[in-house]
Structures are given as structure tokens and as C-alpha cells.
CSV table of C-alpha atoms in Angstrom, one decimal:
chain,number,residue,atom,x,y,z
X,1,PRO,CA,-29.9,24.9,6.6
X,2,ASP,CA,-33.6,24.8,7.0
X,3,PHE,CA,-35.6,23.1,4.2
X,4,GLY,CA,-38.9,22.9,5.8
X,5,VAL,CA,-41.0,20.6,7.9
X,6,ASN,CA,-40.5,17.5,5.7
X,7,THR,CA,-36.7,17.6,5.8
X,8,ASP,CA,-34.7,16.8,8.9
X,9,SER,CA,-31.3,16.5,7.2
X,10,VAL,CA,-29.4,17.1,4.1
X,11,VAL,CA,-26.1,15.9,2.5
X,12,ILE,CA,-23.4,18.4,1.4
X,13,VAL,CA,-22.9,17.7,-2.3
X,14,GLN,CA,-20.2,20.3,-3.0
X,15,TRP,CA,-19.0,23.6,-1.7
X,16,LEU,CA,-19.1,26.5,-4.3
X,17,ILE,CA,-17.5,29.2,-2.1
X,18,GLU,CA,-14.0,28.5,-0.6
X,19,VAL,CA,-12.6,29.6,2.7
X,20,GLY,CA,-11.3,33.1,2.4
X,21,GLN,CA,-13.7,34.2,-0.3
X,22,ASP,CA,-16.1,37.1,0.1
X,23,VAL,CA,-19.7,36.2,0.5
X,24,LYS,CA,-22.8,38.3,0.0
X,25,ARG,CA,-26.3,37.6,1.3
X,26,GLY,CA,-27.9,35.3,-1.3
X,27,ASP,CA,-24.7,33.9,-2.8
X,28,VAL,CA,-24.9,30.1,-3.2
X,29,LEU,CA,-22.5,28.6,-0.6
X,30,CYS,CA,-23.0,24.9,-1.6
X,31,GLU,CA,-25.2,22.3,-3.1
X,32,VAL,CA,-27.2,20.0,-0.8
X,33,GLU,CA,-29.1,16.9,-1.4
X,34,THR,CA,-32.5,16.2,0.2
X,35,ASP,CA,-34.4,13.0,-0.1
X,36,LYS,CA,-36.1,14.6,-3.1
X,37,ALA,CA,-33.5,16.8,-5.0
X,38,VAL,CA,-30.2,18.5,-5.1
X,39,THR,CA,-30.7,22.2,-4.4
X,40,ASP,CA,-28.6,25.3,-3.7
X,41,LEU,CA,-28.1,26.7,-0.2
X,42,GLU,CA,-27.8,30.4,-0.2
X,43,SER,CA,-26.0,32.5,2.4
X,44,VAL,CA,-27.9,34.4,5.0
X,45,ALA,CA,-24.9,36.5,5.9
X,46,GLN,CA,-22.4,38.8,4.3
X,47,GLY,CA,-18.6,38.8,5.0
X,48,VAL,CA,-15.7,36.2,4.4
X,49,LEU,CA,-16.2,32.5,4.5
X,50,LEU,CA,-14.0,31.7,7.6
X,51,LYS,CA,-14.6,28.0,7.9
X,52,GLN,CA,-16.5,25.1,6.4
X,53,VAL,CA,-17.6,23.0,9.3
X,54,ALA,CA,-19.6,20.4,7.2
X,55,GLN,CA,-17.6,18.4,4.7
X,56,VAL,CA,-18.7,17.1,1.3
X,57,LYS,CA,-20.8,13.9,1.6
X,58,GLN,CA,-21.6,14.7,5.2
X,59,THR,CA,-25.1,14.5,6.5
X,60,VAL,CA,-26.1,17.5,8.5
X,61,VAL,CA,-29.3,18.0,10.6
X,62,THR,CA,-31.5,21.0,9.9
X,63,GLY,CA,-30.4,23.9,12.0
X,64,GLU,CA,-26.8,22.6,12.5
X,65,VAL,CA,-23.9,25.0,11.7
X,66,ILE,CA,-22.2,24.2,8.4
X,67,ALA,CA,-20.0,27.2,8.0
X,68,TYR,CA,-18.9,30.4,9.6
X,69,ILE,CA,-19.1,33.8,7.8
X,70,GLY,CA,-17.5,36.8,9.4
X,71,VAL,CA,-14.7,39.5,9.1
X,72,ALA,CA,-11.4,38.5,7.6
X,73,GLY,CA,-9.0,37.4,10.4
X,74,GLU,CA,-11.8,37.0,12.9
X,75,ASN,CA,-11.1,34.3,15.5
X,76,ILE,CA,-14.0,31.8,15.4
X,77,GLU,CA,-12.6,29.3,17.8
């Protein structure tokens, strides 16, 4: 996630898309909390949510991978 120059990290509040679900660009993947508010994080990709890397209540740094979206059955390891 990238929330601008004033936010270095966010906390994952909840995932709204589960692993295995189809995702379109612009779909809300999860809610994240900054030091100022809870906001939606939209997908920048289209495909299937293959893996949630970041867990609920985990703090992630701006630019860190939080999930993988790709083709169903794709090997992401």
C-alpha cells in the first residue's frame, strides 16, 4: 500500500476478499488503519487472490507486499 508521503506504515484491520476469490482492479481488498483514519485499500490488479501475506492487526510498511493476485492455480512460491 502507498498512502502518501505522510504515512510510512498501516495496520491491516480486516480482509474483505478471501483467498480463492476473483478480484477486479478497484475492488476493496482490505481495510487499513493509518495514524489518522481507517480506509479501504483497493486492488491494483485483476485475477484471483492467491495469498494474503499480511495478517489482521499486522503493521506493514508502505510498499511492502501484502497479498498476491494472479491466475488460479499459479505457483507463487
